[in-house]
Amino acid sequence: MADEKRRDFIKKVGIGAAAVGAGLATSSVPAMAKKEKTYRWKMVTTWPPHFPMLGEGADNFAKWVKEMSGGRLEISVYGGGELVPPLGVFDAVSQGTVEMGHGAAYYWAGKSPATQFFAAVPFGFNAQSLNAWLYSGGGLQIWEEVYAKFNLKPFVAGNTGVQMGGWFNKEINTVDDLKGLKMRIPGLGGKVLAKAGGNAVLVAGGEIYTNLDRGVIDATEWVGPFHDLKLGFYKAAKYYYYPGWHECGTCIEAMVNLNAWNSLPDDLKAIVEAAAYKCNMWMLSEFEAKNNAALNELINKHKVELRQFPEPVLKKLKELAKEVLEEVADSDPMSRKAYDSFLQFQETIYDWNKLSEEPYQRMKYL
Ligand code: CA
């Protein structure tokens, strides 16, 4: 019996060794050659160079890919304007001028309105639900379909968490207080404000403070306490509103030119994918960990007055948001596909949240 087992063992090992040997003989040379090749990519971003958390995320992405690949994939990161303008990222990667980009999909609404569903939907998902929809609920596949038309492959590569509602110089007690209000608020949130009678304007990050200070705009949103403190909005506006109904967990993206992607060996593809996952988790954790200290500084040191949007205001904005989203969905088939998938997932996740996250949120303050 023992001899039989030994013979079997030798037989198996022998076959195994022979198979491995054959594999080595036939494919080791091209595999080795491919493995020795160093890929040098450029990544352009929509952020100012090394911008806290967002630009840092892009820097880290490149660093992690280099570490994981043992230096076989080197990515040089360029802040907005260093190689191409911040809003030129999509075209530069799509056209293959550079291999990679880092930004947020709502900047590309002009290319395809469907992109907006993959960044921030007013009254949409928080970071956790958005990850669930994108990774496990079919959202990312639709995103890939949208980007493939532009020779791009998207990756989830960050999240801001729930943002703040913005900076105002008057209280917002009713929806009428939004009428005629000139506010810097981008994307779908801006369209909702416009429906409420406000005037949504687009101002680049670096120019918001001056515009607010000089009264060119009446109000602005930016990100959350950590970033808002750095831009000094508390010097130009009195009230700091929450919650950020327009950006409840904004997804930050990475994108890769499809030709560049297809040229990578499988292990480097897996490394890029892993770095994107890591970037997503790292960024959200940074936002979650650092926002409250900044909020305390705004309130205690700079005497900012914190205000919550009244529920009737939020309710009205939510109604208007639904109208805006339906209009976008009606504007092209991919938007409809993305929105339908979003809505379907929302129904499922909200049912589950009702007995998981919601009771937890109430319970934790007991
Ligand atoms: Ca924002």
mmCIF file of C-alpha atoms and ligand atoms in Angstrom:
data_model
loop_
_atom_site.group_PDB
_atom_site.id
_atom_site.type_symbol
_atom_site.label_atom_id
_atom_site.label_comp_id
_atom_site.label_asym_id
_atom_site.label_seq_id
_atom_site.Cartn_x
_atom_site.Cartn_y
_atom_site.Cartn_z
ATOM 1 C CA MET A 1 0.000 0.000 0.000
ATOM 2 C CA ALA A 2 2.752 2.379 1.036
ATOM 3 C CA ASP A 3 4.750 1.503 -2.078
ATOM 4 C CA GLU A 4 1.701 2.081 -4.216
ATOM 5 C CA LYS A 5 1.238 5.510 -2.672
ATOM 6 C CA ARG A 6 4.873 6.342 -3.215
ATOM 7 C CA ARG A 7 4.656 5.289 -6.840
ATOM 8 C CA ASP A 8 1.548 7.434 -7.275
ATOM 9 C CA PHE A 9 3.308 10.340 -5.653
ATOM 10 C CA ILE A 10 6.380 9.981 -7.875
ATOM 11 C CA LYS A 11 4.131 9.655 -10.895
ATOM 12 C CA LYS A 12 2.235 12.832 -10.019
ATOM 13 C CA VAL A 13 5.357 14.825 -9.229
ATOM 14 C CA GLY A 14 6.938 13.511 -12.393
ATOM 15 C CA ILE A 15 4.012 14.586 -14.514
ATOM 16 C CA GLY A 16 3.905 17.907 -12.730
ATOM 17 C CA ALA A 17 7.600 18.501 -13.210
ATOM 18 C CA ALA A 18 7.363 17.492 -16.844
ATOM 19 C CA ALA A 19 4.456 19.895 -17.371
ATOM 20 C CA VAL A 20 6.316 22.728 -15.685
ATOM 21 C CA GLY A 21 9.414 21.836 -17.675
ATOM 22 C CA ALA A 22 7.477 21.894 -20.912
ATOM 23 C CA GLY A 23 5.970 25.244 -19.939
ATOM 24 C CA LEU A 24 9.376 26.683 -19.252
ATOM 25 C CA ALA A 25 10.776 25.340 -22.491
ATOM 26 C CA THR A 26 8.046 26.815 -24.656
ATOM 27 C CA SER A 27 7.128 30.091 -23.005
ATOM 28 C CA SER A 28 9.883 31.192 -20.658
ATOM 29 C CA VAL A 29 11.778 33.363 -23.118
ATOM 30 C CA PRO A 30 8.969 35.729 -24.193
ATOM 31 C CA ALA A 31 7.581 35.769 -20.624
ATOM 32 C CA MET A 32 10.970 36.761 -19.225
ATOM 33 C CA ALA A 33 11.532 39.344 -21.933
ATOM 34 C CA LYS A 34 8.146 40.895 -21.218
ATOM 35 C CA LYS A 35 8.847 40.924 -17.499
ATOM 36 C CA GLU A 36 12.095 42.793 -17.949
ATOM 37 C CA LYS A 37 10.487 45.548 -19.953
ATOM 38 C CA THR A 38 9.963 48.806 -18.057
ATOM 39 C CA TYR A 39 6.846 50.760 -18.926
ATOM 40 C CA ARG A 40 6.997 54.516 -18.478
ATOM 41 C CA TRP A 41 3.652 56.269 -18.302
ATOM 42 C CA LYS A 42 2.506 59.804 -17.743
ATOM 43 C CA MET A 43 -0.505 60.562 -15.560
ATOM 44 C CA VAL A 44 -2.183 63.962 -15.887
ATOM 45 C CA THR A 45 -4.600 65.154 -13.214
ATOM 46 C CA THR A 46 -7.337 67.715 -12.737
ATOM 47 C CA TRP A 47 -5.843 68.722 -9.363
ATOM 48 C CA PRO A 48 -3.274 71.369 -8.530
ATOM 49 C CA PRO A 49 0.132 69.627 -8.162
ATOM 50 C CA HIS A 50 0.300 67.489 -4.987
ATOM 51 C CA PHE A 51 -3.038 68.926 -3.863
ATOM 52 C CA PRO A 52 -3.876 67.488 -0.400
ATOM 53 C CA MET A 53 -5.666 64.155 -0.552
ATOM 54 C CA LEU A 54 -6.795 64.428 -4.203
ATOM 55 C CA GLY A 55 -3.447 65.154 -5.877
ATOM 56 C CA GLU A 56 -1.698 63.189 -3.152
ATOM 57 C CA GLY A 57 -3.897 60.253 -4.107
ATOM 58 C CA ALA A 58 -2.549 60.426 -7.660
ATOM 59 C CA ASP A 59 1.031 60.686 -6.348
ATOM 60 C CA ASN A 60 0.458 57.675 -4.098
ATOM 61 C CA PHE A 61 -1.087 55.714 -6.942
ATOM 62 C CA ALA A 62 2.127 56.085 -8.942
ATOM 63 C CA LYS A 63 4.270 55.266 -5.910
ATOM 64 C CA TRP A 64 2.298 52.104 -5.113
ATOM 65 C CA VAL A 65 2.384 50.896 -8.717
ATOM 66 C CA LYS A 66 6.156 51.372 -8.799
ATOM 67 C CA GLU A 67 6.589 49.483 -5.520
ATOM 68 C CA MET A 68 4.282 46.631 -6.453
ATOM 69 C CA SER A 69 5.789 46.209 -9.899
ATOM 70 C CA GLY A 70 9.383 46.391 -8.693
ATOM 71 C CA GLY A 71 9.845 49.452 -10.884
ATOM 72 C CA ARG A 72 8.506 47.826 -14.067
ATOM 73 C CA LEU A 73 5.721 50.385 -14.381
ATOM 74 C CA GLU A 74 6.817 53.931 -13.672
ATOM 75 C CA ILE A 75 4.163 56.615 -13.738
ATOM 76 C CA SER A 76 5.126 60.307 -13.739
ATOM 77 C CA VAL A 77 2.337 62.421 -12.258
ATOM 78 C CA TYR A 78 1.521 65.921 -13.536
ATOM 79 C CA GLY A 79 -0.749 68.368 -11.733
ATOM 80 C CA GLY A 80 -3.407 70.286 -13.649
ATOM 81 C CA GLY A 81 -1.740 72.750 -16.018
ATOM 82 C CA GLU A 82 1.705 71.179 -15.812
ATOM 83 C CA LEU A 83 1.318 69.163 -19.005
ATOM 84 C CA VAL A 84 -2.298 69.758 -20.013
ATOM 85 C CA PRO A 85 -4.974 72.020 -18.487
ATOM 86 C CA PRO A 86 -7.026 70.433 -15.659
ATOM 87 C CA LEU A 87 -10.029 70.010 -17.911
ATOM 88 C CA GLY A 88 -7.879 68.687 -20.758
ATOM 89 C CA VAL A 89 -7.211 65.409 -18.930
ATOM 90 C CA PHE A 90 -9.964 63.400 -20.621
ATOM 91 C CA ASP A 91 -8.897 64.335 -24.162
ATOM 92 C CA ALA A 92 -5.188 63.842 -23.436
ATOM 93 C CA VAL A 93 -5.745 60.277 -22.198
ATOM 94 C CA SER A 94 -8.407 59.497 -24.786
ATOM 95 C CA GLN A 95 -6.147 60.589 -27.634
ATOM 96 C CA GLY A 96 -3.136 58.779 -26.187
ATOM 97 C CA THR A 97 -1.047 61.919 -25.622
ATOM 98 C CA VAL A 98 -0.548 60.427 -22.151
ATOM 99 C CA GLU A 99 -1.407 56.981 -20.828
ATOM 100 C CA MET A 100 -3.286 57.893 -17.666
ATOM 101 C CA GLY A 101 -5.430 60.478 -15.910
ATOM 102 C CA HIS A 102 -6.853 61.192 -12.461
ATOM 103 C CA GLY A 103 -9.896 63.368 -11.827
ATOM 104 C CA ALA A 104 -13.656 63.088 -11.400
ATOM 105 C CA ALA A 105 -16.088 61.889 -14.051
ATOM 106 C CA TYR A 106 -18.509 64.822 -13.735
ATOM 107 C CA TYR A 107 -15.956 67.076 -15.385
ATOM 108 C CA TRP A 108 -16.643 65.201 -18.646
ATOM 109 C CA ALA A 109 -20.397 65.785 -18.898
ATOM 110 C CA GLY A 110 -19.742 67.644 -22.158
ATOM 111 C CA LYS A 111 -18.215 64.464 -23.645
ATOM 112 C CA SER A 112 -21.031 62.226 -22.468
ATOM 113 C CA PRO A 113 -23.740 63.220 -19.971
ATOM 114 C CA ALA A 114 -23.675 59.662 -18.560
ATOM 115 C CA THR A 115 -20.288 60.347 -16.959
ATOM 116 C CA GLN A 116 -22.040 62.374 -14.239
ATOM 117 C CA PHE A 117 -23.579 59.260 -12.725
ATOM 118 C CA PHE A 118 -20.089 57.975 -11.889
ATOM 119 C CA ALA A 119 -19.009 60.979 -9.815
ATOM 120 C CA ALA A 120 -21.757 62.600 -7.762
ATOM 121 C CA VAL A 121 -25.519 62.346 -7.986
ATOM 122 C CA PRO A 122 -27.483 64.850 -5.849
ATOM 123 C CA PHE A 123 -29.205 62.933 -3.044
ATOM 124 C CA GLY A 124 -27.407 59.858 -4.384
ATOM 125 C CA PHE A 125 -25.202 57.246 -2.780
ATOM 126 C CA ASN A 126 -22.751 57.762 0.037
ATOM 127 C CA ALA A 127 -19.244 56.324 -0.436
ATOM 128 C CA GLN A 128 -20.132 52.870 0.853
ATOM 129 C CA SER A 129 -23.216 52.444 -1.335
ATOM 130 C CA LEU A 130 -21.473 53.968 -4.332
ATOM 131 C CA ASN A 131 -18.622 51.453 -3.996
ATOM 132 C CA ALA A 132 -21.205 48.683 -3.719
ATOM 133 C CA TRP A 133 -22.969 49.839 -6.898
ATOM 134 C CA LEU A 134 -19.764 50.336 -8.870
ATOM 135 C CA TYR A 135 -17.820 47.240 -7.782
ATOM 136 C CA SER A 136 -20.600 44.760 -7.124
ATOM 137 C CA GLY A 137 -23.789 46.159 -8.618
ATOM 138 C CA GLY A 138 -22.855 46.542 -12.274
ATOM 139 C CA GLY A 139 -22.094 50.287 -12.171
ATOM 140 C CA LEU A 140 -18.449 49.971 -13.174
ATOM 141 C CA GLN A 141 -19.312 47.836 -16.207
ATOM 142 C CA ILE A 142 -21.628 50.570 -17.494
ATOM 143 C CA TRP A 143 -18.936 53.152 -16.767
ATOM 144 C CA GLU A 144 -16.477 51.024 -18.774
ATOM 145 C CA GLU A 145 -18.958 50.904 -21.630
ATOM 146 C CA VAL A 146 -19.317 54.705 -21.585
ATOM 147 C CA TYR A 147 -15.538 55.267 -21.518
ATOM 148 C CA ALA A 148 -14.697 52.540 -24.088
ATOM 149 C CA LYS A 149 -16.251 54.781 -26.755
ATOM 150 C CA PHE A 150 -13.468 57.245 -25.948
ATOM 151 C CA ASN A 151 -10.749 54.565 -25.934
ATOM 152 C CA LEU A 152 -10.557 54.781 -22.134
ATOM 153 C CA LYS A 153 -10.798 52.415 -19.192
ATOM 154 C CA PRO A 154 -12.072 53.933 -15.914
ATOM 155 C CA PHE A 155 -11.126 52.925 -12.382
ATOM 156 C CA VAL A 156 -12.662 53.873 -9.066
ATOM 157 C CA ALA A 157 -9.719 55.646 -7.402
ATOM 158 C CA GLY A 158 -10.930 57.714 -4.472
ATOM 159 C CA ASN A 159 -13.900 59.155 -2.652
ATOM 160 C CA THR A 160 -14.420 62.411 -0.774
ATOM 161 C CA GLY A 161 -17.105 61.088 1.568
ATOM 162 C CA VAL A 162 -20.121 63.331 2.246
ATOM 163 C CA GLN A 163 -19.182 66.912 1.396
ATOM 164 C CA MET A 164 -20.398 70.094 3.056
ATOM 165 C CA GLY A 165 -23.325 72.103 1.680
ATOM 166 C CA GLY A 166 -21.345 75.284 1.190
ATOM 167 C CA TRP A 167 -20.598 78.809 2.366
ATOM 168 C CA PHE A 168 -23.280 81.494 2.469
ATOM 169 C CA ASN A 169 -23.546 85.077 3.663
ATOM 170 C CA LYS A 170 -27.218 84.784 4.447
ATOM 171 C CA GLU A 171 -29.292 82.097 6.081
ATOM 172 C CA ILE A 172 -31.150 79.651 3.880
ATOM 173 C CA ASN A 173 -34.487 79.230 5.632
ATOM 174 C CA THR A 174 -36.721 78.505 2.649
ATOM 175 C CA VAL A 175 -36.196 77.516 -0.985
ATOM 176 C CA ASP A 176 -36.999 81.133 -1.880
ATOM 177 C CA ASP A 177 -33.723 82.145 -0.229
ATOM 178 C CA LEU A 178 -31.968 80.344 -3.084
ATOM 179 C CA LYS A 179 -33.690 82.486 -5.724
ATOM 180 C CA GLY A 180 -31.237 84.742 -7.510
ATOM 181 C CA LEU A 181 -28.371 83.340 -5.437
ATOM 182 C CA LYS A 182 -25.146 83.287 -7.409
ATOM 183 C CA MET A 183 -23.380 80.178 -6.210
ATOM 184 C CA ARG A 184 -20.319 78.291 -7.322
ATOM 185 C CA ILE A 185 -21.655 74.750 -7.548
ATOM 186 C CA PRO A 186 -20.665 72.401 -10.370
ATOM 187 C CA GLY A 187 -22.347 69.500 -12.124
ATOM 188 C CA LEU A 188 -25.807 68.142 -11.463
ATOM 189 C CA GLY A 189 -26.021 70.057 -8.166
ATOM 190 C CA GLY A 190 -25.682 73.271 -10.163
ATOM 191 C CA LYS A 191 -28.564 72.218 -12.405
ATOM 192 C CA VAL A 192 -30.711 71.577 -9.325
ATOM 193 C CA LEU A 193 -29.858 75.014 -7.917
ATOM 194 C CA ALA A 194 -30.805 76.571 -11.264
ATOM 195 C CA LYS A 195 -34.177 74.816 -11.104
ATOM 196 C CA ALA A 196 -34.659 76.315 -7.647
ATOM 197 C CA GLY A 197 -34.167 79.773 -9.168
ATOM 198 C CA GLY A 198 -30.505 80.153 -8.277
ATOM 199 C CA ASN A 199 -27.657 80.989 -10.560
ATOM 200 C CA ALA A 200 -25.039 78.240 -10.693
ATOM 201 C CA VAL A 201 -21.622 79.433 -11.791
ATOM 202 C CA LEU A 202 -18.445 77.528 -12.479
ATOM 203 C CA VAL A 203 -15.336 78.896 -10.863
ATOM 204 C CA ALA A 204 -12.009 77.028 -10.746
ATOM 205 C CA GLY A 205 -10.797 76.090 -7.259
ATOM 206 C CA GLY A 206 -8.027 78.684 -7.117
ATOM 207 C CA GLU A 207 -10.363 81.579 -7.920
ATOM 208 C CA ILE A 208 -13.267 80.819 -5.603
ATOM 209 C CA TYR A 209 -12.022 82.767 -2.600
ATOM 210 C CA THR A 210 -11.433 86.013 -4.504
ATOM 211 C CA ASN A 211 -14.828 85.727 -6.212
ATOM 212 C CA LEU A 212 -16.572 85.178 -2.893
ATOM 213 C CA ASP A 213 -14.633 87.916 -1.137
ATOM 214 C CA ARG A 214 -15.393 90.477 -3.851
ATOM 215 C CA GLY A 215 -19.049 89.516 -4.066
ATOM 216 C CA VAL A 216 -18.770 88.232 -7.628
ATOM 217 C CA ILE A 217 -20.505 85.160 -6.217
ATOM 218 C CA ASP A 218 -22.813 85.065 -3.171
ATOM 219 C CA ALA A 219 -22.041 81.529 -2.092
ATOM 220 C CA THR A 220 -19.842 78.561 -2.856
ATOM 221 C CA GLU A 221 -19.390 74.925 -2.134
ATOM 222 C CA TRP A 222 -15.988 73.294 -2.355
ATOM 223 C CA VAL A 223 -15.322 70.009 -0.569
ATOM 224 C CA GLY A 224 -15.388 69.554 3.193
ATOM 225 C CA PRO A 225 -13.865 71.181 6.274
ATOM 226 C CA PHE A 226 -10.301 70.001 5.592
ATOM 227 C CA HIS A 227 -10.095 71.599 2.141
ATOM 228 C CA ASP A 228 -12.423 74.512 2.855
ATOM 229 C CA LEU A 229 -10.299 75.591 5.825
ATOM 230 C CA LYS A 230 -7.203 75.641 3.616
ATOM 231 C CA LEU A 231 -8.880 77.944 1.072
ATOM 232 C CA GLY A 232 -9.921 80.343 3.844
ATOM 233 C CA PHE A 233 -13.604 80.660 2.918
ATOM 234 C CA TYR A 234 -14.400 81.512 6.550
ATOM 235 C CA LYS A 235 -12.898 84.952 5.886
ATOM 236 C CA ALA A 236 -15.437 85.666 3.155
ATOM 237 C CA ALA A 237 -18.628 83.932 4.311
ATOM 238 C CA LYS A 238 -20.429 83.684 7.617
ATOM 239 C CA TYR A 239 -22.509 80.515 7.432
ATOM 240 C CA TYR A 240 -21.271 77.020 6.762
ATOM 241 C CA TYR A 241 -24.124 74.717 5.713
ATOM 242 C CA TYR A 242 -24.517 70.961 5.803
ATOM 243 C CA PRO A 243 -25.158 68.380 4.488
ATOM 244 C CA GLY A 244 -23.661 68.350 0.997
ATOM 245 C CA TRP A 245 -26.853 67.133 -0.664
ATOM 246 C CA HIS A 246 -25.264 67.625 -4.073
ATOM 247 C CA GLU A 247 -22.159 65.496 -3.362
ATOM 248 C CA CYS A 248 -22.884 62.712 -0.901
ATOM 249 C CA GLY A 249 -19.779 60.651 -1.653
ATOM 250 C CA THR A 250 -18.074 61.872 -4.782
ATOM 251 C CA CYS A 251 -16.169 59.208 -6.665
ATOM 252 C CA ILE A 252 -12.661 60.115 -7.775
ATOM 253 C CA GLU A 253 -11.517 58.331 -10.914
ATOM 254 C CA ALA A 254 -8.414 57.098 -12.632
ATOM 255 C CA MET A 255 -8.517 56.465 -16.358
ATOM 256 C CA VAL A 256 -6.163 54.605 -18.670
ATOM 257 C CA ASN A 257 -5.883 54.859 -22.443
ATOM 258 C CA LEU A 258 -7.120 51.516 -23.787
ATOM 259 C CA ASN A 259 -4.149 50.994 -26.124
ATOM 260 C CA ALA A 260 -1.764 51.555 -23.216
ATOM 261 C CA TRP A 261 -3.854 49.217 -21.064
ATOM 262 C CA ASN A 262 -3.871 46.464 -23.690
ATOM 263 C CA SER A 263 -0.098 46.707 -24.060
ATOM 264 C CA LEU A 264 0.449 45.778 -20.393
ATOM 265 C CA PRO A 265 1.184 42.191 -19.303
ATOM 266 C CA ASP A 266 -1.485 40.690 -17.044
ATOM 267 C CA ASP A 267 0.477 41.097 -13.806
ATOM 268 C CA LEU A 268 0.942 44.839 -14.373
ATOM 269 C CA LYS A 269 -2.755 45.160 -15.216
ATOM 270 C CA ALA A 270 -3.542 43.499 -11.876
ATOM 271 C CA ILE A 271 -1.152 45.906 -10.134
ATOM 272 C CA VAL A 272 -2.824 48.991 -11.657
ATOM 273 C CA GLU A 273 -6.188 47.622 -10.598
ATOM 274 C CA ALA A 274 -4.942 46.931 -7.051
ATOM 275 C CA ALA A 275 -3.450 50.430 -6.793
ATOM 276 C CA ALA A 276 -6.814 51.914 -7.783
ATOM 277 C CA TYR A 277 -8.582 49.948 -5.037
ATOM 278 C CA LYS A 278 -5.940 51.072 -2.542
ATOM 279 C CA CYS A 279 -6.246 54.691 -3.672
ATOM 280 C CA ASN A 280 -10.015 54.559 -3.208
ATOM 281 C CA MET A 281 -9.740 53.269 0.349
ATOM 282 C CA TRP A 282 -6.797 55.504 1.264
ATOM 283 C CA MET A 283 -8.489 58.691 0.101
ATOM 284 C CA LEU A 284 -11.829 58.062 1.773
ATOM 285 C CA SER A 285 -10.035 57.190 5.007
ATOM 286 C CA GLU A 286 -8.008 60.429 4.861
ATOM 287 C CA PHE A 287 -11.165 62.508 4.376
ATOM 288 C CA GLU A 288 -13.008 60.716 7.153
ATOM 289 C CA ALA A 289 -10.087 60.966 9.567
ATOM 290 C CA LYS A 290 -9.149 64.607 8.995
ATOM 291 C CA ASN A 291 -12.378 66.520 8.379
ATOM 292 C CA ASN A 292 -13.506 66.834 11.953
ATOM 293 C CA ALA A 293 -10.318 68.439 13.295
ATOM 294 C CA ALA A 294 -10.651 71.067 10.550
ATOM 295 C CA LEU A 295 -14.327 71.564 11.370
ATOM 296 C CA ASN A 296 -13.455 72.176 15.032
ATOM 297 C CA GLU A 297 -10.882 74.752 13.991
ATOM 298 C CA LEU A 298 -13.424 76.513 11.774
ATOM 299 C CA ILE A 299 -15.981 76.668 14.572
ATOM 300 C CA ASN A 300 -13.773 77.326 17.596
ATOM 301 C CA LYS A 301 -10.960 79.407 16.158
ATOM 302 C CA HIS A 302 -12.599 81.143 13.211
ATOM 303 C CA LYS A 303 -16.097 81.389 14.743
ATOM 304 C CA VAL A 304 -17.846 80.006 11.698
ATOM 305 C CA GLU A 305 -21.586 79.576 12.161
ATOM 306 C CA LEU A 306 -22.664 76.076 11.331
ATOM 307 C CA ARG A 307 -26.156 75.652 9.861
ATOM 308 C CA GLN A 308 -28.173 72.682 8.688
ATOM 309 C CA PHE A 309 -30.341 73.052 5.598
ATOM 310 C CA PRO A 310 -33.965 72.942 6.834
ATOM 311 C CA GLU A 311 -35.729 69.709 5.909
ATOM 312 C CA PRO A 312 -38.355 71.394 3.657
ATOM 313 C CA VAL A 313 -35.490 72.967 1.666
ATOM 314 C CA LEU A 314 -33.812 69.582 1.242
ATOM 315 C CA LYS A 315 -37.125 67.965 0.331
ATOM 316 C CA LYS A 316 -37.737 70.523 -2.410
ATOM 317 C CA LEU A 317 -34.171 70.209 -3.706
ATOM 318 C CA LYS A 318 -34.597 66.438 -3.798
ATOM 319 C CA GLU A 319 -37.745 66.770 -5.924
ATOM 320 C CA LEU A 320 -35.904 69.093 -8.293
ATOM 321 C CA ALA A 321 -32.937 66.692 -8.373
ATOM 322 C CA LYS A 322 -35.220 63.898 -9.580
ATOM 323 C CA GLU A 323 -36.423 66.143 -12.424
ATOM 324 C CA VAL A 324 -32.831 66.980 -13.362
ATOM 325 C CA LEU A 325 -31.759 63.321 -13.317
ATOM 326 C CA GLU A 326 -34.730 62.273 -15.477
ATOM 327 C CA GLU A 327 -33.877 64.997 -17.973
ATOM 328 C CA VAL A 328 -30.252 63.858 -18.161
ATOM 329 C CA ALA A 329 -31.361 60.221 -18.518
ATOM 330 C CA ASP A 330 -33.669 61.201 -21.368
ATOM 331 C CA SER A 331 -30.861 63.003 -23.149
ATOM 332 C CA ASP A 332 -28.985 59.868 -24.300
ATOM 333 C CA PRO A 333 -29.212 56.059 -24.091
ATOM 334 C CA MET A 334 -26.086 55.544 -21.949
ATOM 335 C CA SER A 335 -27.335 58.053 -19.375
ATOM 336 C CA ARG A 336 -30.622 56.174 -19.260
ATOM 337 C CA LYS A 337 -28.789 52.879 -18.815
ATOM 338 C CA ALA A 338 -26.636 54.307 -16.009
ATOM 339 C CA TYR A 339 -29.558 55.985 -14.254
ATOM 340 C CA ASP A 340 -31.798 52.907 -14.452
ATOM 341 C CA SER A 341 -29.046 50.747 -12.992
ATOM 342 C CA PHE A 342 -28.451 53.395 -10.297
ATOM 343 C CA LEU A 343 -32.148 53.520 -9.378
ATOM 344 C CA GLN A 344 -32.501 49.763 -9.312
ATOM 345 C CA PHE A 345 -29.486 49.418 -7.053
ATOM 346 C CA GLN A 346 -30.719 52.246 -4.847
ATOM 347 C CA GLU A 347 -33.927 50.358 -4.184
ATOM 348 C CA THR A 348 -32.039 47.229 -3.153
ATOM 349 C CA ILE A 349 -29.402 48.929 -1.038
ATOM 350 C CA TYR A 350 -31.913 51.195 0.695
ATOM 351 C CA ASP A 351 -34.011 48.186 1.692
ATOM 352 C CA TRP A 352 -30.918 46.631 3.242
ATOM 353 C CA ASN A 353 -29.762 49.945 4.759
ATOM 354 C CA LYS A 354 -33.090 50.343 6.527
ATOM 355 C CA LEU A 355 -32.210 47.485 8.818
ATOM 356 C CA SER A 356 -28.405 47.757 8.739
ATOM 357 C CA GLU A 357 -26.873 51.225 8.399
ATOM 358 C CA GLU A 358 -29.887 53.272 9.521
ATOM 359 C CA PRO A 359 -30.522 51.556 12.885
ATOM 360 C CA TYR A 360 -26.757 51.573 13.392
ATOM 361 C CA GLN A 361 -26.585 55.342 12.809
ATOM 362 C CA ARG A 362 -29.322 55.898 15.395
ATOM 363 C CA MET A 363 -27.890 53.349 17.801
ATOM 364 C CA LYS A 364 -24.358 54.712 17.874
ATOM 365 C CA TYR A 365 -25.374 57.903 19.671
ATOM 366 C CA LEU A 366 -27.333 56.087 22.418
HETATM 367 CA CA CA B 1 -17.755 69.877 -4.168
#
